[in-house]
Coordinates of C-alpha atoms and ligand atoms in Angstrom, one line a residue:
M1 CA -0.1 0.1 0.1
N2 CA 1.3 3.4 -0.6
H3 CA -0.1 7.4 -0.8
F4 CA 0.4 8.1 -4.4
Q5 CA -3.3 7.1 -6.0
L6 CA -5.6 8.7 -8.4
Q7 CA -8.0 11.3 -7.2
D8 CA -10.3 12.9 -9.6
G9 CA -8.5 11.5 -12.7
V10 CA -5.1 13.2 -11.5
L11 CA -2.3 11.2 -9.6
H12 CA -1.9 12.6 -6.0
A13 CA 1.1 12.4 -3.3
E14 CA -1.5 12.1 -0.4
E15 CA -3.6 14.8 -0.7
I16 CA -1.5 17.0 -3.2
P17 CA -2.0 16.8 -6.8
L18 CA 1.3 15.8 -8.4
P19 CA 1.1 18.6 -11.0
R20 CA 0.9 21.3 -8.0
L21 CA 4.1 19.9 -6.9
A22 CA 5.4 19.8 -10.1
E23 CA 4.5 23.6 -10.8
E24 CA 5.9 24.7 -7.3
Y25 CA 9.2 22.8 -7.3
G26 CA 9.9 21.9 -11.1
T27 CA 10.9 18.6 -12.5
P28 CA 12.5 16.1 -12.3
L29 CA 11.2 15.8 -8.9
F30 CA 11.3 13.1 -6.1
V31 CA 8.2 13.1 -4.0
Y32 CA 8.1 11.1 -0.9
S33 CA 4.9 10.4 1.3
T34 CA 5.4 10.8 5.2
A35 CA 2.2 8.4 5.8
T36 CA 3.7 5.5 3.6
L37 CA 7.1 5.8 5.4
K38 CA 5.6 5.6 8.7
R39 CA 3.4 2.9 7.7
H40 CA 5.8 0.6 6.4
W41 CA 8.3 1.4 9.3
K42 CA 5.5 0.4 11.7
V43 CA 4.5 -2.5 10.0
L44 CA 7.7 -4.1 9.9
D45 CA 8.5 -3.1 13.7
R46 CA 5.2 -4.9 14.8
S47 CA 6.0 -7.9 12.9
L48 CA 8.5 -8.5 15.6
A49 CA 6.2 -7.8 18.6
G50 CA 6.9 -9.9 21.3
L51 CA 10.8 -10.0 20.6
K52 CA 13.4 -7.8 21.9
H53 CA 14.2 -6.0 18.8
L54 CA 15.5 -2.8 17.0
V55 CA 14.7 -1.6 13.6
C56 CA 18.0 0.0 11.9
Y57 CA 17.0 1.6 8.8
A58 CA 19.5 1.0 6.3
I59 CA 20.0 4.6 5.0
K60 CA 21.9 4.3 1.8
A61 CA 18.5 3.4 0.1
N62 CA 17.8 7.0 0.9
S63 CA 19.8 9.2 3.1
N64 CA 17.7 12.6 2.9
L65 CA 17.6 14.3 6.5
A66 CA 13.9 14.5 6.5
I67 CA 13.5 10.8 5.8
L68 CA 15.9 10.2 8.7
R69 CA 14.3 12.5 10.8
T70 CA 10.9 11.1 10.2
F71 CA 12.3 7.3 11.2
A72 CA 14.1 8.8 13.9
E73 CA 10.9 10.2 15.7
L74 CA 9.6 6.6 15.5
G75 CA 12.1 5.4 17.3
S76 CA 14.2 3.8 14.6
G77 CA 17.9 2.9 14.9
F78 CA 19.9 3.2 11.6
D79 CA 22.4 1.0 9.7
I80 CA 25.4 3.1 7.9
V81 CA 28.2 2.2 5.8
S82 CA 30.2 5.4 6.1
G83 CA 31.6 8.0 8.3
G84 CA 29.3 10.4 5.9
E85 CA 26.3 8.5 6.7
L86 CA 27.0 8.6 10.6
Y87 CA 27.2 12.4 10.0
R88 CA 23.7 12.4 8.4
V89 CA 22.1 10.1 11.1
L90 CA 23.5 12.7 13.8
Q91 CA 22.5 15.8 11.9
A92 CA 18.8 14.2 11.5
G93 CA 18.5 14.0 15.3
G94 CA 19.3 10.2 15.2
K95 CA 21.0 8.5 18.2
A96 CA 24.4 7.1 17.8
S97 CA 23.8 4.3 20.2
K98 CA 21.3 3.0 18.0
V99 CA 23.9 3.0 14.9
V100 CA 24.9 -0.2 13.4
Y101 CA 28.0 0.6 11.4
S102 CA 28.5 -1.8 8.4
G103 CA 31.0 -2.0 5.4
V104 CA 34.0 -3.8 4.2
G105 CA 36.3 -0.8 3.8
K106 CA 36.1 1.3 7.0
R107 CA 38.9 4.1 7.3
D108 CA 40.6 4.9 10.3
D109 CA 39.2 8.3 10.8
E110 CA 35.7 6.6 10.2
L111 CA 36.3 4.2 12.8
A112 CA 37.4 6.8 15.2
F113 CA 34.3 9.0 14.5
A114 CA 32.0 6.0 15.3
L115 CA 33.8 5.1 18.6
E116 CA 33.8 8.8 19.4
A117 CA 30.4 9.3 18.6
G118 CA 29.2 5.9 20.5
V119 CA 27.8 3.7 18.0
K120 CA 26.1 0.7 19.3
V121 CA 28.1 -1.7 17.2
L122 CA 30.9 -2.1 14.5
D123 CA 30.2 -4.9 12.0
V124 CA 33.2 -6.2 11.4
E125 CA 33.9 -7.8 7.9
S126 CA 37.7 -9.0 8.0
A127 CA 40.6 -10.3 9.9
A128 CA 42.3 -7.2 9.1
E129 CA 39.5 -4.9 10.0
L130 CA 39.2 -6.5 13.4
A131 CA 43.0 -5.9 13.8
R132 CA 42.5 -2.1 12.9
V133 CA 39.4 -1.5 15.1
S134 CA 41.5 -2.8 18.1
I135 CA 44.2 -0.4 17.1
V136 CA 42.2 2.5 16.8
A137 CA 40.1 1.8 20.1
R138 CA 43.2 1.5 21.9
R139 CA 44.4 4.8 20.7
L140 CA 41.3 6.5 21.8
G141 CA 41.3 4.7 25.1
K142 CA 37.9 3.0 24.3
R143 CA 36.4 -0.6 24.1
A144 CA 35.0 -0.9 20.6
P145 CA 31.6 -2.9 20.5
I146 CA 31.7 -5.5 18.0
A147 CA 30.0 -8.0 15.9
L148 CA 31.0 -10.4 13.1
R149 CA 29.5 -10.0 9.6
V150 CA 29.2 -13.8 8.7
N151 CA 28.7 -14.9 5.2
P152 CA 26.5 -17.8 5.7
A153 CA 26.9 -18.9 1.8
V154 CA 23.2 -18.7 0.7
D155 CA 21.9 -17.7 -2.6
P156 CA 19.3 -15.1 -2.2
K157 CA 18.4 -15.6 -5.8
T158 CA 18.4 -11.8 -6.7
H159 CA 20.3 -9.8 -9.2
P160 CA 24.0 -10.7 -8.8
Y161 CA 25.1 -7.4 -8.2
I162 CA 23.1 -7.1 -5.3
A163 CA 23.6 -10.7 -3.8
T164 CA 26.0 -10.1 -0.9
G165 CA 25.8 -13.6 0.8
L166 CA 27.4 -15.9 -1.6
K167 CA 30.8 -17.7 -0.8
E168 CA 32.8 -15.8 -2.8
S169 CA 31.5 -12.3 -2.2
K170 CA 33.5 -9.5 -0.9
F171 CA 31.4 -9.2 2.0
G172 CA 31.7 -10.8 5.6
V173 CA 33.7 -13.7 6.8
S174 CA 33.0 -17.6 6.4
V175 CA 31.5 -19.5 9.5
E176 CA 35.0 -20.8 10.3
D177 CA 36.7 -17.8 10.2
A178 CA 34.0 -16.2 12.5
L179 CA 34.8 -18.8 15.1
R180 CA 38.4 -18.2 15.3
L181 CA 38.0 -14.4 15.1
Y182 CA 35.4 -14.2 18.1
A183 CA 38.0 -16.2 19.9
L184 CA 40.4 -13.6 19.3
A185 CA 38.2 -10.7 20.0
A186 CA 37.0 -12.2 23.0
K187 CA 40.7 -12.0 24.5
D188 CA 41.3 -8.5 23.1
E189 CA 40.7 -5.7 25.9
A190 CA 40.2 -3.2 23.5
L191 CA 37.0 -5.1 21.8
E192 CA 33.8 -5.9 23.3
V193 CA 31.9 -8.9 21.5
K194 CA 28.3 -7.7 21.1
G195 CA 26.9 -9.9 18.5
V196 CA 26.6 -11.4 15.3
A197 CA 25.4 -9.8 11.9
L198 CA 24.1 -11.1 8.4
H199 CA 23.1 -9.2 5.2
I200 CA 22.5 -11.6 2.4
G201 CA 21.5 -9.3 -0.5
S202 CA 18.9 -7.0 -1.7
Q203 CA 15.4 -7.3 -3.3
I204 CA 14.9 -10.8 -2.0
T205 CA 11.4 -12.1 -2.9
E206 CA 11.4 -15.2 -0.9
V207 CA 11.6 -16.2 3.0
A208 CA 13.5 -19.1 2.7
P209 CA 17.1 -17.6 1.8
F210 CA 16.7 -15.5 4.9
T211 CA 15.6 -18.3 7.2
E212 CA 18.3 -20.6 5.8
A213 CA 21.0 -17.9 6.6
I214 CA 19.6 -17.3 10.1
A215 CA 19.6 -21.1 10.9
R216 CA 23.3 -21.6 9.4
T217 CA 24.4 -18.7 11.8
L218 CA 22.7 -20.2 14.7
G219 CA 25.0 -23.1 14.8
L220 CA 27.9 -20.5 14.8
V221 CA 26.1 -18.7 18.1
K222 CA 25.6 -22.4 19.7
E223 CA 29.2 -22.9 19.2
L224 CA 30.4 -19.8 20.4
A225 CA 28.2 -20.1 23.6
K226 CA 30.2 -23.6 24.3
Q227 CA 33.3 -21.5 24.3
G228 CA 31.9 -19.3 26.8
I229 CA 31.5 -16.5 24.1
R230 CA 27.9 -14.6 24.4
I231 CA 26.2 -13.1 21.6
G232 CA 23.8 -10.5 22.9
H233 CA 22.2 -9.6 19.7
F234 CA 21.6 -11.3 16.1
D235 CA 21.5 -8.7 13.1
V236 CA 19.6 -10.5 10.5
G237 CA 20.4 -7.7 7.8
G238 CA 18.2 -6.2 5.4
G239 CA 17.1 -7.3 2.0
L240 CA 13.5 -7.7 1.9
G241 CA 12.2 -7.2 -1.8
I242 CA 9.4 -5.0 -3.0
Q243 CA 6.7 -5.0 -5.8
Y244 CA 8.2 -2.9 -8.8
H245 CA 6.5 -4.8 -11.3
D246 CA 5.3 -8.4 -11.3
E247 CA 7.1 -9.4 -8.1
E248 CA 5.7 -11.2 -5.3
P249 CA 7.4 -10.5 -2.2
P250 CA 6.4 -11.9 1.2
H251 CA 4.3 -9.4 3.2
P252 CA 6.6 -7.8 5.9
D253 CA 4.2 -9.4 8.5
A254 CA 5.1 -13.0 6.8
Y255 CA 8.7 -12.0 7.0
G256 CA 8.5 -10.7 10.4
A257 CA 6.8 -14.1 11.6
A258 CA 9.4 -16.2 9.7
V259 CA 12.5 -14.3 11.6
K260 CA 10.8 -14.6 14.8
K261 CA 10.2 -18.6 14.6
A262 CA 13.7 -19.0 13.2
L263 CA 15.0 -17.2 16.3
A264 CA 12.8 -18.3 18.6
R265 CA 15.2 -20.2 20.7
F266 CA 17.9 -17.1 20.3
D267 CA 18.1 -15.4 23.7
G268 CA 19.3 -11.9 22.9
E269 CA 18.0 -8.8 20.8
V270 CA 17.0 -9.2 17.1
L271 CA 18.1 -6.2 14.9
L272 CA 16.8 -5.8 11.5
E273 CA 18.5 -3.6 8.3
P274 CA 15.3 -2.8 6.0
G275 CA 16.4 -0.1 3.2
R276 CA 14.4 -0.8 0.0
V277 CA 11.3 -2.2 1.6
L278 CA 10.7 1.0 4.1
V279 CA 11.2 3.8 1.3
G280 CA 11.3 2.1 -2.1
N281 CA 7.4 2.2 -2.8
A282 CA 7.0 5.6 -0.4
G283 CA 8.6 7.8 -3.6
V284 CA 8.1 8.6 -7.1
L285 CA 9.7 10.6 -9.5
V286 CA 7.7 13.2 -11.4
T287 CA 9.3 14.1 -14.9
R288 CA 8.1 16.2 -17.8
V289 CA 8.1 15.3 -21.5
L290 CA 10.4 17.2 -23.6
Y291 CA 10.0 15.4 -26.8
T292 CA 8.7 12.7 -28.6
K293 CA 10.7 11.1 -31.7
R294 CA 10.6 8.3 -33.8
N295 CA 13.8 6.6 -35.2
G296 CA 12.9 3.6 -37.2
R297 CA 10.1 1.5 -36.1
R298 CA 10.9 2.8 -32.5
N299 CA 9.0 5.5 -30.7
F300 CA 11.0 7.5 -28.1
V301 CA 9.4 9.7 -25.2
V302 CA 12.5 12.0 -23.9
V303 CA 12.0 13.2 -20.6
D304 CA 13.9 15.7 -18.3
A305 CA 14.8 13.0 -15.6
A306 CA 17.6 10.8 -16.5
M307 CA 19.8 8.0 -15.6
T308 CA 21.5 10.7 -13.3
D309 CA 18.5 10.7 -11.4
L310 CA 17.6 7.0 -11.5
V311 CA 20.3 4.7 -12.4
R312 CA 18.6 1.4 -11.7
P313 CA 17.3 0.6 -15.1
A314 CA 20.5 1.3 -16.4
F315 CA 22.6 -0.4 -14.0
Y316 CA 20.4 -3.5 -13.1
G317 CA 18.2 -3.5 -16.0
A318 CA 15.5 -2.5 -13.4
H319 CA 11.7 -2.3 -13.9
H320 CA 9.9 0.9 -12.7
E321 CA 6.3 1.3 -13.6
I322 CA 5.8 4.5 -15.7
E323 CA 2.3 6.4 -15.9
P324 CA 0.8 9.7 -16.9
V325 CA 0.2 12.0 -14.1
V326 CA -3.2 12.7 -15.8
P327 CA -4.4 9.8 -17.6
V328 CA -6.4 10.1 -20.6
E329 CA -9.5 7.6 -21.0
D330 CA -9.7 5.6 -24.2
G331 CA -7.3 7.9 -26.4
E332 CA -4.7 6.4 -28.7
E333 CA -1.5 4.3 -27.4
V334 CA 1.7 4.3 -28.4
V335 CA 4.7 1.7 -27.3
A336 CA 7.6 3.7 -26.4
D337 CA 11.0 3.6 -24.6
V338 CA 11.1 6.5 -22.0
V339 CA 14.7 8.2 -22.1
G340 CA 16.7 10.8 -20.7
P341 CA 18.9 13.4 -21.9
V342 CA 22.2 11.8 -21.2
C343 CA 24.6 10.8 -24.0
E344 CA 24.5 7.3 -23.4
S345 CA 22.5 4.4 -24.9
S346 CA 21.6 3.1 -21.3
D347 CA 20.3 6.3 -20.4
F348 CA 16.4 5.0 -20.4
L349 CA 14.0 4.8 -17.5
G350 CA 11.7 2.3 -19.2
K351 CA 11.6 0.2 -22.5
K352 CA 8.6 -0.7 -24.7
R353 CA 5.8 1.0 -22.4
R354 CA 2.4 1.2 -23.7
L355 CA 1.7 5.0 -23.1
P356 CA -1.0 7.3 -24.1
A357 CA 0.0 9.7 -26.8
L358 CA 2.2 12.3 -25.1
E359 CA 3.0 15.9 -25.8
P360 CA 5.9 17.9 -24.5
G361 CA 5.2 19.4 -21.2
D362 CA 2.9 16.1 -20.1
L363 CA 4.0 15.0 -16.6
L364 CA 5.0 10.9 -16.2
C365 CA 5.2 9.2 -12.9
V366 CA 8.1 6.9 -12.3
R367 CA 7.0 4.6 -9.2
S368 CA 9.1 3.0 -6.7
A369 CA 11.6 5.7 -6.9
G370 CA 12.1 5.9 -3.0
A371 CA 14.8 3.6 -2.5
Y372 CA 18.3 3.8 -4.3
G373 CA 17.1 6.9 -6.6
F374 CA 18.0 9.9 -5.5
A375 CA 20.9 8.4 -3.2
M376 CA 22.3 6.8 -6.3
S377 CA 22.2 10.1 -8.5
S378 CA 24.9 11.7 -9.9
N379 CA 26.2 14.9 -11.6
Y380 CA 27.0 13.2 -14.9
N381 CA 26.8 15.2 -17.9
T382 CA 27.0 18.3 -15.5
R383 CA 23.3 17.9 -14.6
A384 CA 21.9 19.3 -11.4
R385 CA 20.6 16.6 -9.1
A386 CA 16.8 16.7 -8.9
A387 CA 14.8 18.5 -5.7
E388 CA 13.2 16.3 -3.2
V389 CA 10.0 17.0 -1.3
L390 CA 8.4 15.4 1.5
V391 CA 4.4 15.3 1.7
D392 CA 2.4 15.0 4.6
G393 CA -1.4 15.2 4.2
D394 CA -2.0 18.5 2.6
E395 CA 1.4 19.9 3.3
A396 CA 4.8 19.6 1.3
F397 CA 8.1 20.6 2.4
L398 CA 11.2 21.0 0.1
A399 CA 13.6 18.7 2.0
R400 CA 16.3 19.0 -0.6
R401 CA 16.5 22.3 -3.0
R402 CA 17.2 21.4 -7.0
E403 CA 21.1 21.8 -7.4
T404 CA 22.0 25.1 -9.1
L405 CA 24.5 25.9 -11.7
A406 CA 26.9 27.3 -8.8
D407 CA 26.6 23.9 -7.0
L408 CA 28.0 22.1 -10.0
V409 CA 31.3 23.5 -10.0
R410 CA 31.7 23.9 -6.3
G411 CA 35.2 23.0 -5.0
E412 CA 36.6 22.9 -8.4
S413 CA 39.1 25.7 -9.5
A414 CA 40.0 26.7 -13.1
T415 CA 42.8 29.1 -12.3
P416 CA 46.0 27.1 -11.5
R417 CA 47.6 27.8 -7.9
A418 CA 50.3 24.8 -8.3
R419 CA 52.6 23.5 -5.7
R420 CA 55.8 22.1 -6.4
F421 CA 56.2 18.3 -5.3
T422 CA 59.6 16.8 -4.8
K423 CA 60.4 13.2 -5.2
A424 CA 62.0 13.0 -2.0
A425 CA 59.1 13.3 -0.1
V426 CA 57.4 9.8 -1.0
R427 CA 58.5 7.4 1.8
V428 CA 58.7 3.7 0.2
K429 CA 58.0 1.2 2.3
S430 CA 60.0 -1.9 2.4
R431 CA 58.1 -5.4 2.0
A432 CA 59.2 -6.6 5.4
S433 CA 57.5 -3.1 7.1
R434 CA 54.6 -3.6 5.1
G435 CA 54.1 -7.4 5.9
R436 CA 54.6 -6.3 9.6
R437 CA 51.5 -3.7 9.5
N438 CA 49.2 -6.5 8.0
A439 CA 50.1 -9.1 10.3
Ligands
PLP501 C1 22.3 -2.2 1.7 C2 22.2 -2.9 3.1 C3 21.2 -2.9 3.8 C4 19.8 -2.7 3.2 O1 19.4 -3.6 1.9 P1 17.9 -3.4 1.4 O2 17.8 -4.4 0.4 O3 17.8 -1.8 1.2 O4 16.9 -3.8 2.5 C5 20.9 -3.6 5.1 N1 22.1 -4.0 5.6 C6 23.6 -3.8 5.0 C7 25.0 -4.0 5.5 C8 23.4 -3.2 3.6 O5 24.7 -2.9 2.9

């Protein structure tokens, strides 16, 4: 369920007609629905009722401050993958004590920032990272709360670019390595073992891969208990899929029930890291038709949104529903590719779509654009990034203004102020000393 519906023949965001928002804020425009965001969060939260748990929104799906604030007000935790994301959570009023920090490549400065801020846990993804966390924590005189991200080697049956729990993916550590690393961590004064974490992939449309991954990891938790290492929380990760087109993902209730059942014997806190399922269908991208054209037998609708705004079709061959904001009844229809202005043939939002005969100025609504939409946008072709608006009932608020021409060159310099660098300044480490550091 979402709050982008037809009312009096016009698509609305909650109580506001999309053409009004396009007029006021311009296009391309991301529009988010507060009611949908809140509803999705609460449904997922309730699905684990009776279990000690924390829903940690994975902010990389959509990290706009207004969205983070909306979830923070509901008591949400957050899953982050960079120091930049931690900064965002804090800016939005989120609590560091509810932040889970994941990712295979955390830098020293990011680790230090997270430890100083007091995050709930660092999800460590390799032996080398565990050693690094210990060093940074020691340097700060802190004890680092850690969990190991285990790679349970299950196939989530999703797009290969978003499968993260396969045996040979770059994420996490194997169950065998985890046993060894937990033993090391338990003996390290600078580390405090808090829990275990998983995240097997994204846009998963079946329950089985989740429960299988949980079952495999529970084996590890039991083994650790035998060795006197207590796992206080079990983080099942994110990855629940949504309906873009004809997918039939499990309802969050069914997913929650399955997680609950799989973890019935686990004595501790359960963490979830949902991203897409909370925000995906809570946002749309509104775009205006610039031109229509025909090349050979193919029709094109050229719109003002591009792969720079929504890269998922170009990147994953993803499908997003595209519909006119003001549908025409019984009109003539065409089959057309909906494409953007960027100089790449992969710059399309939809291919072979059945649409009414459109004219320049008409508005189209690209659905399910709330997750990995704006968050993955770029300035390629020196295009300004779109504005983002958050709607709540009959009120709207500009959550991010459209970028200006000045924004597009900020930080650049055309007048050279060269510095001279001498070759002597480079310190070349010997192989032997490099070996020591990584040991
Ligand atoms: C991306 C990510 C998530 C969220 O994934 P969704 O498919 O959007 O739910 C959760 N946890 C981690 C570690 C991630 O990297």
